[in-house]
PDB file of N, CA and C in Angstrom:
ATOM      1  N   MET C 105      30.142 -65.781   2.851  1.00 44.00           N
ATOM      2  CA  MET C 105      29.671 -65.398   1.427  1.00 44.00           C
ATOM      3  C   MET C 105      29.931 -66.407   0.406  1.00 44.00           C
ATOM      4  N   HIS C 106      28.820 -67.622  -0.207  1.00 51.00           N
ATOM      5  CA  HIS C 106      29.235 -67.816  -1.071  1.00 51.00           C
ATOM      6  C   HIS C 106      28.998 -67.054  -3.115  1.00 51.00           C
ATOM      7  N   LYS C 107      30.702 -67.613  -3.139  1.00 63.00           N
ATOM      8  CA  LYS C 107      30.367 -66.201  -4.863  1.00 63.00           C
ATOM      9  C   LYS C 107      30.027 -67.606  -5.495  1.00 63.00           C
ATOM     10  N   HIS C 108      29.119 -67.250  -6.861  1.00 59.00           N
ATOM     11  CA  HIS C 108      28.719 -67.557  -7.456  1.00 59.00           C
ATOM     12  C   HIS C 108      28.806 -67.125  -8.911  1.00 59.00           C
ATOM     13  N   LEU C 109      28.510 -67.372 -10.151  1.00 65.00           N
ATOM     14  CA  LEU C 109      28.769 -67.013 -11.630  1.00 65.00           C
ATOM     15  C   LEU C 109      28.211 -65.483 -11.089  1.00 65.00           C
ATOM     16  N   PRO C 110      28.692 -64.357 -11.772  1.00 70.00           N
ATOM     17  CA  PRO C 110      28.567 -63.140 -11.294  1.00 70.00           C
ATOM     18  C   PRO C 110      27.181 -62.635 -12.237  1.00 70.00           C
ATOM     19  N   MET C 111      25.593 -62.990 -11.671  1.00 72.00           N
ATOM     20  CA  MET C 111      24.740 -62.355 -12.246  1.00 72.00           C
ATOM     21  C   MET C 111      23.251 -61.252 -11.433  1.00 72.00           C
ATOM     22  N   GLU C 112      22.898 -60.871 -11.974  1.00 78.00           N
ATOM     23  CA  GLU C 112      21.755 -60.238 -10.782  1.00 78.00           C
ATOM     24  C   GLU C 112      21.251 -61.174  -9.670  1.00 78.00           C
ATOM     25  N   GLU C 113      20.655 -60.694  -9.013  1.00 78.00           N
ATOM     26  CA  GLU C 113      19.748 -61.603  -7.978  1.00 78.00           C
ATOM     27  C   GLU C 113      18.688 -62.680  -8.707  1.00 78.00           C
ATOM     28  N   GLU C 114      18.102 -61.876  -9.274  1.00 86.00           N
ATOM     29  CA  GLU C 114      16.991 -62.694 -10.059  1.00 86.00           C
ATOM     30  C   GLU C 114      16.524 -63.281 -11.298  1.00 86.00           C
ATOM     31  N   VAL C 115      17.934 -63.358 -11.975  1.00 87.00           N
ATOM     32  CA  VAL C 115      17.999 -63.605 -13.024  1.00 87.00           C
ATOM     33  C   VAL C 115      17.699 -65.470 -12.929  1.00 87.00           C
ATOM     34  N   MET C 116      18.199 -65.846 -11.587  1.00 87.00           N
ATOM     35  CA  MET C 116      18.080 -67.494 -12.204  1.00 87.00           C
ATOM     36  C   MET C 116      16.508 -67.605 -11.892  1.00 87.00           C
ATOM     37  N   ASP C 117      15.785 -67.076 -10.907  1.00 90.00           N
ATOM     38  CA  ASP C 117      14.628 -66.889 -11.134  1.00 90.00           C
ATOM     39  C   ASP C 117      13.901 -66.659 -12.345  1.00 90.00           C
ATOM     40  N   MET C 118      14.189 -65.818 -12.983  1.00 94.00           N
ATOM     41  CA  MET C 118      13.705 -65.578 -14.216  1.00 94.00           C
ATOM     42  C   MET C 118      13.869 -66.713 -15.413  1.00 94.00           C
ATOM     43  N   LEU C 119      14.915 -67.422 -15.338  1.00 93.00           N
ATOM     44  CA  LEU C 119      15.620 -68.484 -16.305  1.00 93.00           C
ATOM     45  C   LEU C 119      14.703 -69.340 -15.548  1.00 93.00           C
ATOM     46  N   ILE C 120      14.328 -70.006 -14.713  1.00 93.00           N
ATOM     47  CA  ILE C 120      13.725 -70.884 -14.058  1.00 93.00           C
ATOM     48  C   ILE C 120      12.023 -70.845 -14.470  1.00 93.00           C
ATOM     49  N   GLY C 121      11.678 -69.795 -14.301  1.00 95.00           N
ATOM     50  CA  GLY C 121      10.363 -69.594 -14.688  1.00 95.00           C
ATOM     51  C   GLY C 121      10.123 -69.090 -16.203  1.00 95.00           C
ATOM     52  N   GLY C 122      11.304 -68.722 -17.055  1.00 95.00           N
ATOM     53  CA  GLY C 122      10.695 -68.750 -18.286  1.00 95.00           C
ATOM     54  C   GLY C 122      10.789 -70.059 -19.198  1.00 95.00           C
ATOM     55  N   PHE C 123      11.751 -70.953 -18.491  1.00 96.00           N
ATOM     56  CA  PHE C 123      11.887 -72.271 -19.106  1.00 96.00           C
ATOM     57  C   PHE C 123      10.721 -72.995 -18.837  1.00 96.00           C
ATOM     58  N   SER C 124      10.072 -72.923 -17.787  1.00 96.00           N
ATOM     59  CA  SER C 124       8.950 -73.511 -17.102  1.00 96.00           C
ATOM     60  C   SER C 124       7.751 -72.984 -17.969  1.00 96.00           C
ATOM     61  N   PHE C 125       7.479 -72.027 -18.301  1.00 97.00           N
ATOM     62  CA  PHE C 125       6.429 -71.273 -19.154  1.00 97.00           C
ATOM     63  C   PHE C 125       6.178 -71.813 -20.568  1.00 97.00           C
ATOM     64  N   ILE C 126       7.813 -71.760 -21.197  1.00 97.00           N
ATOM     65  CA  ILE C 126       7.707 -72.016 -22.156  1.00 97.00           C
ATOM     66  C   ILE C 126       7.564 -73.610 -21.981  1.00 97.00           C
ATOM     67  N   MET C 127       7.816 -74.407 -21.400  1.00 96.00           N
ATOM     68  CA  MET C 127       8.387 -75.903 -21.488  1.00 96.00           C
ATOM     69  C   MET C 127       6.317 -76.154 -21.026  1.00 96.00           C
ATOM     70  N   SER C 128       5.993 -75.640 -20.544  1.00 96.00           N
ATOM     71  CA  SER C 128       4.188 -75.947 -20.589  1.00 96.00           C
ATOM     72  C   SER C 128       3.451 -75.793 -21.722  1.00 96.00           C
ATOM     73  N   ILE C 129       3.927 -74.364 -22.239  1.00 97.00           N
ATOM     74  CA  ILE C 129       3.314 -74.765 -23.215  1.00 97.00           C
ATOM     75  C   ILE C 129       3.812 -75.504 -24.416  1.00 97.00           C
ATOM     76  N   ALA C 130       4.881 -75.712 -24.912  1.00 96.00           N
ATOM     77  CA  ALA C 130       4.981 -77.120 -25.568  1.00 96.00           C
ATOM     78  C   ALA C 130       4.423 -78.264 -25.310  1.00 96.00           C
ATOM     79  N   VAL C 131       4.379 -78.564 -23.785  1.00 95.00           N
ATOM     80  CA  VAL C 131       3.661 -79.665 -23.359  1.00 95.00           C
ATOM     81  C   VAL C 131       2.270 -79.913 -23.741  1.00 95.00           C
ATOM     82  N   MET C 132       1.626 -78.460 -23.460  1.00 96.00           N
ATOM     83  CA  MET C 132       0.164 -78.383 -23.399  1.00 96.00           C
ATOM     84  C   MET C 132      -0.074 -78.489 -25.098  1.00 96.00           C
ATOM     85  N   THR C 133       0.414 -78.376 -26.137  1.00 95.00           N
ATOM     86  CA  THR C 133       0.872 -78.149 -27.622  1.00 95.00           C
ATOM     87  C   THR C 133       0.765 -79.763 -27.613  1.00 95.00           C
ATOM     88  N   ILE C 134       1.918 -80.127 -27.709  1.00 93.00           N
ATOM     89  CA  ILE C 134       1.852 -81.929 -27.711  1.00 93.00           C
ATOM     90  C   ILE C 134       0.222 -82.601 -27.185  1.00 93.00           C
ATOM     91  N   VAL C 135      -0.076 -82.275 -26.068  1.00 93.00           N
ATOM     92  CA  VAL C 135      -1.119 -83.195 -25.735  1.00 93.00           C
ATOM     93  C   VAL C 135      -1.697 -82.915 -26.617  1.00 93.00           C
ATOM     94  N   TYR C 136      -2.260 -81.353 -26.886  1.00 94.00           N
ATOM     95  CA  TYR C 136      -3.444 -81.377 -27.839  1.00 94.00           C
ATOM     96  C   TYR C 136      -3.757 -81.829 -29.068  1.00 94.00           C
ATOM     97  N   LEU C 137      -2.618 -81.586 -29.567  1.00 92.00           N
ATOM     98  CA  LEU C 137      -2.124 -82.483 -31.040  1.00 92.00           C
ATOM     99  C   LEU C 137      -2.037 -84.058 -30.772  1.00 92.00           C
ATOM    100  N   TRP C 138      -1.484 -84.818 -29.799  1.00 91.00           N
ATOM    101  CA  TRP C 138      -2.195 -86.122 -29.409  1.00 91.00           C
ATOM    102  C   TRP C 138      -3.168 -86.289 -29.681  1.00 91.00           C
ATOM    103  N   ARG C 139      -4.098 -85.915 -28.672  1.00 92.00           N
ATOM    104  CA  ARG C 139      -5.686 -86.628 -28.733  1.00 92.00           C
ATOM    105  C   ARG C 139      -6.345 -85.731 -29.873  1.00 92.00           C
ATOM    106  N   ASN C 140      -5.944 -85.187 -30.887  1.00 91.00           N
ATOM    107  CA  ASN C 140      -6.424 -85.244 -32.049  1.00 91.00           C
ATOM    108  C   ASN C 140      -5.828 -86.090 -32.981  1.00 91.00           C
ATOM    109  N   ASN C 141      -4.559 -86.785 -32.740  1.00 89.00           N
ATOM    110  CA  ASN C 141      -3.879 -87.411 -33.730  1.00 89.00           C
ATOM    111  C   ASN C 141      -3.776 -89.321 -32.905  1.00 89.00           C
ATOM    112  N   ARG C 142      -4.794 -89.923 -32.647  1.00 86.00           N
ATOM    113  CA  ARG C 142      -4.232 -90.863 -31.786  1.00 86.00           C
ATOM    114  C   ARG C 142      -3.478 -91.874 -32.235  1.00 86.00           C
ATOM    115  N   ALA C 143      -3.387 -91.953 -33.620  1.00 88.00           N
ATOM    116  CA  ALA C 143      -2.810 -92.647 -34.722  1.00 88.00           C
ATOM    117  C   ALA C 143      -1.577 -92.602 -34.667  1.00 88.00           C
ATOM    118  N   GLN C 144      -0.863 -91.742 -34.210  1.00 90.00           N
ATOM    119  CA  GLN C 144       0.390 -90.856 -33.896  1.00 90.00           C
ATOM    120  C   GLN C 144       1.316 -91.259 -32.292  1.00 90.00           C
ATOM    121  N   GLN C 145       0.584 -91.871 -31.869  1.00 91.00           N
ATOM    122  CA  GLN C 145       1.086 -92.178 -30.268  1.00 91.00           C
ATOM    123  C   GLN C 145       2.419 -92.350 -30.046  1.00 91.00           C
ATOM    124  N   VAL C 146       3.213 -93.542 -30.907  1.00 93.00           N
ATOM    125  CA  VAL C 146       5.120 -93.466 -30.523  1.00 93.00           C
ATOM    126  C   VAL C 146       5.470 -92.141 -31.077  1.00 93.00           C
ATOM    127  N   ALA C 147       4.850 -92.052 -31.824  1.00 94.00           N
ATOM    128  CA  ALA C 147       5.861 -90.369 -32.231  1.00 94.00           C
ATOM    129  C   ALA C 147       5.788 -89.348 -30.945  1.00 94.00           C
ATOM    130  N   PHE C 148       4.553 -89.351 -30.487  1.00 94.00           N
ATOM    131  CA  PHE C 148       4.437 -88.241 -29.324  1.00 94.00           C
ATOM    132  C   PHE C 148       4.906 -88.984 -28.125  1.00 94.00           C
ATOM    133  N   LEU C 149       4.937 -89.851 -28.149  1.00 95.00           N
ATOM    134  CA  LEU C 149       6.041 -90.750 -26.740  1.00 95.00           C
ATOM    135  C   LEU C 149       7.532 -90.405 -27.006  1.00 95.00           C
ATOM    136  N   TRP C 150       7.597 -89.941 -28.008  1.00 96.00           N
ATOM    137  CA  TRP C 150       9.606 -89.844 -28.118  1.00 96.00           C
ATOM    138  C   TRP C 150       9.572 -88.459 -28.458  1.00 96.00           C
ATOM    139  N   ILE C 151       8.601 -87.609 -28.316  1.00 96.00           N
ATOM    140  CA  ILE C 151       8.990 -85.989 -28.015  1.00 96.00           C
ATOM    141  C   ILE C 151       8.303 -85.929 -26.696  1.00 96.00           C
ATOM    142  N   PHE C 152       7.899 -86.576 -25.976  1.00 95.00           N
ATOM    143  CA  PHE C 152       7.871 -86.233 -24.480  1.00 95.00           C
ATOM    144  C   PHE C 152       9.035 -86.594 -24.128  1.00 95.00           C
ATOM    145  N   CYS C 153       9.550 -87.544 -24.613  1.00 97.00           N
ATOM    146  CA  CYS C 153      11.215 -88.308 -24.229  1.00 97.00           C
ATOM    147  C   CYS C 153      11.861 -86.876 -24.213  1.00 97.00           C
ATOM    148  N   HIS C 154      11.960 -86.446 -25.179  1.00 97.00           N
ATOM    149  CA  HIS C 154      12.055 -85.427 -26.179  1.00 97.00           C
ATOM    150  C   HIS C 154      12.791 -83.964 -24.933  1.00 97.00           C
ATOM    151  N   PHE C 155      10.875 -84.104 -24.366  1.00 97.00           N
ATOM    152  CA  PHE C 155      11.487 -82.640 -23.450  1.00 97.00           C
ATOM    153  C   PHE C 155      11.727 -83.225 -21.543  1.00 97.00           C
ATOM    154  N   PHE C 156      11.399 -84.635 -21.614  1.00 97.00           N
ATOM    155  CA  PHE C 156      11.914 -84.585 -20.281  1.00 97.00           C
ATOM    156  C   PHE C 156      13.650 -84.857 -20.371  1.00 97.00           C
ATOM    157  N   LEU C 157      13.947 -85.071 -21.455  1.00 98.00           N
ATOM    158  CA  LEU C 157      15.625 -84.920 -20.913  1.00 98.00           C
ATOM    159  C   LEU C 157      16.211 -83.378 -21.453  1.00 98.00           C
ATOM    160  N   LEU C 158      15.679 -82.929 -21.866  1.00 97.00           N
ATOM    161  CA  LEU C 158      15.664 -81.613 -22.159  1.00 97.00           C
ATOM    162  C   LEU C 158      15.924 -81.034 -20.930  1.00 97.00           C
ATOM    163  N   SER C 159      14.648 -80.962 -20.238  1.00 97.00           N
ATOM    164  CA  SER C 159      14.389 -80.341 -18.905  1.00 97.00           C
ATOM    165  C   SER C 159      15.340 -80.994 -17.998  1.00 97.00           C
ATOM    166  N   ILE C 160      15.708 -82.413 -17.879  1.00 97.00           N
ATOM    167  CA  ILE C 160      17.066 -82.894 -17.139  1.00 97.00           C
ATOM    168  C   ILE C 160      18.511 -82.013 -17.241  1.00 97.00           C
ATOM    169  N   GLY C 161      18.586 -82.002 -18.663  1.00 97.00           N
ATOM    170  CA  GLY C 161      19.581 -81.254 -19.175  1.00 97.00           C
ATOM    171  C   GLY C 161      19.721 -80.031 -18.764  1.00 97.00           C
ATOM    172  N   VAL C 162      18.540 -78.974 -18.345  1.00 97.00           N
ATOM    173  CA  VAL C 162      18.474 -77.255 -18.525  1.00 97.00           C
ATOM    174  C   VAL C 162      18.269 -77.277 -16.431  1.00 97.00           C
ATOM    175  N   PHE C 163      18.581 -78.604 -15.903  1.00 96.00           N
ATOM    176  CA  PHE C 163      18.303 -78.453 -14.570  1.00 96.00           C
ATOM    177  C   PHE C 163      19.781 -78.917 -14.741  1.00 96.00           C
ATOM    178  N   PHE C 164      20.730 -79.503 -15.292  1.00 96.00           N
ATOM    179  CA  PHE C 164      22.198 -79.716 -14.611  1.00 96.00           C
ATOM    180  C   PHE C 164      22.847 -78.498 -15.189  1.00 96.00           C
ATOM    181  N   ALA C 165      22.640 -77.625 -15.986  1.00 94.00           N
ATOM    182  CA  ALA C 165      22.703 -76.697 -16.753  1.00 94.00           C
ATOM    183  C   ALA C 165      22.765 -75.379 -15.896  1.00 94.00           C
ATOM    184  N   PHE C 166      21.959 -75.211 -15.409  1.00 93.00           N
ATOM    185  CA  PHE C 166      21.298 -74.338 -14.461  1.00 93.00           C
ATOM    186  C   PHE C 166      22.095 -74.947 -12.953  1.00 93.00           C
ATOM    187  N   LYS C 167      21.957 -75.630 -12.405  1.00 92.00           N
ATOM    188  CA  LYS C 167      23.189 -75.704 -11.340  1.00 92.00           C
ATOM    189  C   LYS C 167      24.233 -75.664 -11.226  1.00 92.00           C
ATOM    190  N   ALA C 168      24.743 -75.704 -12.482  1.00 91.00           N
ATOM    191  CA  ALA C 168      26.382 -75.747 -13.027  1.00 91.00           C
ATOM    192  C   ALA C 168      26.716 -74.245 -12.818  1.00 91.00           C
ATOM    193  N   ILE C 169      26.020 -73.426 -13.709  1.00 89.00           N
ATOM    194  CA  ILE C 169      25.980 -71.607 -13.413  1.00 89.00           C
ATOM    195  C   ILE C 169      25.779 -71.368 -12.253  1.00 89.00           C
ATOM    196  N   SER C 170      25.021 -71.747 -10.610  1.00 86.00           N
ATOM    197  CA  SER C 170      24.757 -71.520  -9.836  1.00 86.00           C
ATOM    198  C   SER C 170      25.620 -72.020  -8.791  1.00 86.00           C
ATOM    199  N   PHE C 171      26.263 -72.518  -9.379  1.00 85.00           N
ATOM    200  CA  PHE C 171      27.482 -73.486  -8.425  1.00 85.00           C
ATOM    201  C   PHE C 171      28.966 -72.622  -7.619  1.00 85.00           C
ATOM    202  N   ASP C 172      28.553 -73.065  -6.243  1.00 81.00           N
ATOM    203  CA  ASP C 172      29.946 -72.061  -5.417  1.00 81.00           C
ATOM    204  C   ASP C 172      31.049 -72.136  -5.652  1.00 81.00           C
ATOM    205  N   LEU C 173      31.572 -71.017  -6.387  1.00 80.00           N
ATOM    206  CA  LEU C 173      32.732 -70.952  -7.236  1.00 80.00           C
ATOM    207  C   LEU C 173      34.104 -71.257  -5.964  1.00 80.00           C
ATOM    208  N   GLU C 174      33.639 -71.378  -4.966  1.00 79.00           N
ATOM    209  CA  GLU C 174      34.648 -70.886  -3.907  1.00 79.00           C
ATOM    210  C   GLU C 174      34.639 -72.429  -3.089  1.00 79.00           C
ATOM    211  N   HIS C 175      33.757 -73.155  -3.737  1.00 79.00           N
ATOM    212  CA  HIS C 175      34.305 -74.816  -3.324  1.00 79.00           C
ATOM    213  C   HIS C 175      35.218 -75.486  -3.927  1.00 79.00           C
ATOM    214  N   ALA C 176      35.898 -76.510  -2.935  1.00 83.00           N
ATOM    215  CA  ALA C 176      37.265 -76.889  -3.846  1.00 83.00           C
ATOM    216  C   ALA C 176      37.394 -77.604  -4.808  1.00 83.00           C
ATOM    217  N   GLN C 177      36.189 -78.254  -5.318  1.00 88.00           N
ATOM    218  CA  GLN C 177      36.199 -78.636  -6.341  1.00 88.00           C
ATOM    219  C   GLN C 177      35.531 -78.214  -7.414  1.00 88.00           C
ATOM    220  N   ALA C 178      35.750 -76.750  -7.213  1.00 85.00           N
ATOM    221  CA  ALA C 178      34.284 -76.320  -8.167  1.00 85.00           C
ATOM    222  C   ALA C 178      34.381 -76.428  -9.648  1.00 85.00           C
ATOM    223  N   SER C 179      35.762 -76.394 -10.226  1.00 88.00           N
ATOM    224  CA  SER C 179      36.083 -76.378 -11.760  1.00 88.00           C
ATOM    225  C   SER C 179      35.757 -77.899 -12.370  1.00 88.00           C
ATOM    226  N   VAL C 180      36.056 -79.191 -11.707  1.00 93.00           N
ATOM    227  CA  VAL C 180      35.703 -80.071 -11.750  1.00 93.00           C
ATOM    228  C   VAL C 180      34.220 -80.508 -11.588  1.00 93.00           C
ATOM    229  N   GLU C 181      33.758 -80.365 -10.584  1.00 93.00           N
ATOM    230  CA  GLU C 181      32.003 -80.371 -10.542  1.00 93.00           C
ATOM    231  C   GLU C 181      31.413 -79.592 -11.375  1.00 93.00           C
ATOM    232  N   ILE C 182      31.302 -78.125 -12.053  1.00 92.00           N
ATOM    233  CA  ILE C 182      30.744 -77.585 -12.631  1.00 92.00           C
ATOM    234  C   ILE C 182      31.127 -78.030 -14.366  1.00 92.00           C
ATOM    235  N   SER C 183      32.290 -78.722 -14.614  1.00 93.00           N
ATOM    236  CA  SER C 183      32.211 -79.662 -16.023  1.00 93.00           C
ATOM    237  C   SER C 183      31.685 -80.995 -15.876  1.00 93.00           C
ATOM    238  N   LEU C 184      31.569 -81.624 -14.644  1.00 95.00           N
ATOM    239  CA  LEU C 184      30.569 -82.525 -14.659  1.00 95.00           C
ATOM    240  C   LEU C 184      29.168 -82.480 -15.122  1.00 95.00           C
ATOM    241  N   LEU C 185      28.802 -81.285 -14.618  1.00 95.00           N
ATOM    242  CA  LEU C 185      27.355 -81.086 -14.661  1.00 95.00           C
ATOM    243  C   LEU C 185      27.210 -80.428 -16.055  1.00 95.00           C
ATOM    244  N   LEU C 186      28.031 -79.350 -16.735  1.00 95.00           N
ATOM    245  CA  LEU C 186      27.719 -79.410 -17.718  1.00 95.00           C
ATOM    246  C   LEU C 186      28.002 -80.435 -18.836  1.00 95.00           C
ATOM    247  N   GLY C 187      29.035 -81.221 -18.584  1.00 97.00           N
ATOM    248  CA  GLY C 187      28.596 -82.447 -19.515  1.00 97.00           C
ATOM    249  C   GLY C 187      27.467 -83.255 -19.456  1.00 97.00           C
ATOM    250  N   LYS C 188      27.026 -83.364 -18.256  1.00 97.00           N
ATOM    251  CA  LYS C 188      25.513 -84.321 -18.147  1.00 97.00           C
ATOM    252  C   LYS C 188      24.511 -83.532 -18.726  1.00 97.00           C
ATOM    253  N   ALA C 189      24.882 -81.929 -19.325  1.00 97.00           N
ATOM    254  CA  ALA C 189      23.792 -81.455 -19.394  1.00 97.00           C
ATOM    255  C   ALA C 189      24.098 -81.493 -20.613  1.00 97.00           C
ATOM    256  N   GLY C 190      24.772 -81.673 -21.114  1.00 97.00           N
ATOM    257  CA  GLY C 190      25.387 -81.851 -22.947  1.00 97.00           C
ATOM    258  C   GLY C 190      24.689 -83.386 -23.363  1.00 97.00           C
ATOM    259  N   ILE C 191      24.895 -84.126 -22.250  1.00 98.00           N
ATOM    260  CA  ILE C 191      24.532 -85.528 -22.585  1.00 98.00           C
ATOM    261  C   ILE C 191      23.234 -85.711 -22.869  1.00 98.00           C
ATOM    262  N   SER C 192      22.444 -85.419 -22.204  1.00 98.00           N
ATOM    263  CA  SER C 192      21.236 -85.082 -21.769  1.00 98.00           C
ATOM    264  C   SER C 192      20.474 -84.354 -23.238  1.00 98.00           C
ATOM    265  N   TRP C 193      21.005 -83.236 -23.034  1.00 98.00           N
ATOM    266  CA  TRP C 193      20.426 -82.451 -24.348  1.00 98.00           C
ATOM    267  C   TRP C 193      20.623 -83.833 -25.676  1.00 98.00           C
ATOM    268  N   GLY C 194      22.065 -83.894 -26.139  1.00 98.00           N
ATOM    269  CA  GLY C 194      22.154 -84.643 -27.243  1.00 98.00           C
ATOM    270  C   GLY C 194      20.940 -85.948 -27.323  1.00 98.00           C
ATOM    271  N   ALA C 195      20.739 -86.667 -26.213  1.00 98.00           N
ATOM    272  CA  ALA C 195      19.654 -87.786 -26.081  1.00 98.00           C
ATOM    273  C   ALA C 195      18.174 -86.952 -26.106  1.00 98.00           C
ATOM    274  N   SER C 196      18.088 -85.617 -25.524  1.00 98.00           N
ATOM    275  CA  SER C 196      16.828 -85.216 -25.846  1.00 98.00           C
ATOM    276  C   SER C 196      16.471 -85.058 -27.690  1.00 98.00           C
ATOM    277  N   MET C 197      17.729 -84.599 -28.155  1.00 98.00           N
ATOM    278  CA  MET C 197      17.713 -84.233 -29.665  1.00 98.00           C
ATOM    279  C   MET C 197      17.676 -85.511 -30.743  1.00 98.00           C
ATOM    280  N   ILE C 198      18.248 -86.712 -29.839  1.00 98.00           N
ATOM    281  CA  ILE C 198      17.832 -88.058 -30.347  1.00 98.00           C
ATOM    282  C   ILE C 198      16.194 -88.211 -30.284  1.00 98.00           C
ATOM    283  N   CYS C 199      15.973 -88.302 -29.861  1.00 98.00           N
ATOM    284  CA  CYS C 199      14.518 -88.175 -29.327  1.00 98.00           C
ATOM    285  C   CYS C 199      13.564 -87.909 -30.015  1.00 98.00           C
ATOM    286  N   LEU C 200      13.311 -86.505 -30.165  1.00 97.00           N
ATOM    287  CA  LEU C 200      13.036 -85.209 -31.059  1.00 97.00           C
ATOM    288  C   LEU C 200      12.818 -86.094 -32.669  1.00 97.00           C
ATOM    289  N   LEU C 201      14.410 -86.233 -32.635  1.00 97.00           N
ATOM    290  CA  LEU C 201      14.421 -86.855 -34.338  1.00 97.00           C
ATOM    291  C   LEU C 201      13.853 -87.984 -34.391  1.00 97.00           C
ATOM    292  N   ILE C 202      13.805 -88.649 -33.951  1.00 97.00           N
ATOM    293  CA  ILE C 202      13.056 -90.075 -34.015  1.00 97.00           C
ATOM    294  C   ILE C 202      11.489 -89.985 -33.950  1.00 97.00           C
ATOM    295  N   GLY C 203      10.999 -88.953 -32.751  1.00 95.00           N
ATOM    296  CA  GLY C 203       9.429 -88.265 -32.950  1.00 95.00           C
ATOM    297  C   GLY C 203       9.205 -87.822 -34.387  1.00 95.00           C
ATOM    298  N   ILE C 204       9.888 -86.802 -34.947  1.00 94.00           N
ATOM    299  CA  ILE C 204       9.824 -86.298 -35.883  1.00 94.00           C
ATOM    300  C   ILE C 204       9.469 -87.215 -37.187  1.00 94.00           C
ATOM    301  N   ARG C 205      10.679 -88.251 -37.468  1.00 94.00           N
ATOM    302  CA  ARG C 205      10.509 -89.853 -38.151  1.00 94.00           C
ATOM    303  C   ARG C 205       9.197 -90.091 -38.476  1.00 94.00           C
ATOM    304  N   LYS C 206       8.773 -90.185 -37.102  1.00 93.00           N
ATOM    305  CA  LYS C 206       7.776 -91.343 -36.819  1.00 93.00           C
ATOM    306  C   LYS C 206       6.258 -90.493 -37.115  1.00 93.00           C
ATOM    307  N   LEU C 207       6.520 -88.942 -36.899  1.00 90.00           N
ATOM    308  CA  LEU C 207       5.230 -88.550 -37.406  1.00 90.00           C
ATOM    309  C   LEU C 207       5.063 -87.799 -39.179  1.00 90.00           C
ATOM    310  N   THR C 208       6.398 -88.463 -39.234  1.00 90.00           N
ATOM    311  CA  THR C 208       6.319 -87.855 -40.859  1.00 90.00           C
ATOM    312  C   THR C 208       6.199 -89.132 -41.809  1.00 90.00           C
ATOM    313  N   ASN C 209       6.784 -90.651 -40.681  1.00 78.00           N
ATOM    314  CA  ASN C 209       6.493 -92.043 -42.079  1.00 78.00           C
ATOM    315  C   ASN C 209       5.347 -92.534 -41.076  1.00 78.00           C
ATOM    316  N   LYS C 210       3.895 -91.945 -42.259  1.00 64.00           N
ATOM    317  CA  LYS C 210       2.905 -92.607 -42.372  1.00 64.00           C
ATOM    318  C   LYS C 210       3.126 -94.256 -42.316  1.00 64.00           C
ATOM    319  N   THR C 211       3.386 -94.525 -43.571  1.00 52.00           N
ATOM    320  CA  THR C 211       3.385 -95.918 -44.060  1.00 52.00           C
ATOM    321  C   THR C 211       3.833 -97.231 -43.655  1.00 52.00           C
ATOM    322  N   LYS C 212       4.837 -96.676 -42.555  1.00 54.00           N
ATOM    323  CA  LYS C 212       5.613 -97.951 -42.519  1.00 54.00           C
ATOM    324  C   LYS C 212       5.315 -98.287 -40.770  1.00 54.00           C
ATOM    325  N   GLN C 213       4.274 -97.934 -40.181  1.00 49.00           N
ATOM    326  CA  GLN C 213       3.777 -98.014 -39.051  1.00 49.00           C
ATOM    327  C   GLN C 213       3.000 -99.162 -38.824  1.00 49.00           C
TER     328      GLN C 213
END
């Protein structure tokens, strides 16, 4: 039997489902706003990059919390996965900030 981070059996499914649901709402909202404001296409592209990189970061984080704790290199692998999650999250936040800046900077496009 594999040992993972102790949590109830359905928690991982709830985390994945909850993240997917909220991300779907966010993407649909951005698509709606993009269709109503075609002049800001570059800004919305940066925001989509944010969503993509954030999703990758969440994937790595979920993989880290469900990693087999009995694996010989569990500590190293989990640390690496969390590092990847952090780098992806950081890059996603930079994309979000660029997208917001482009949305608010209408005069210099």
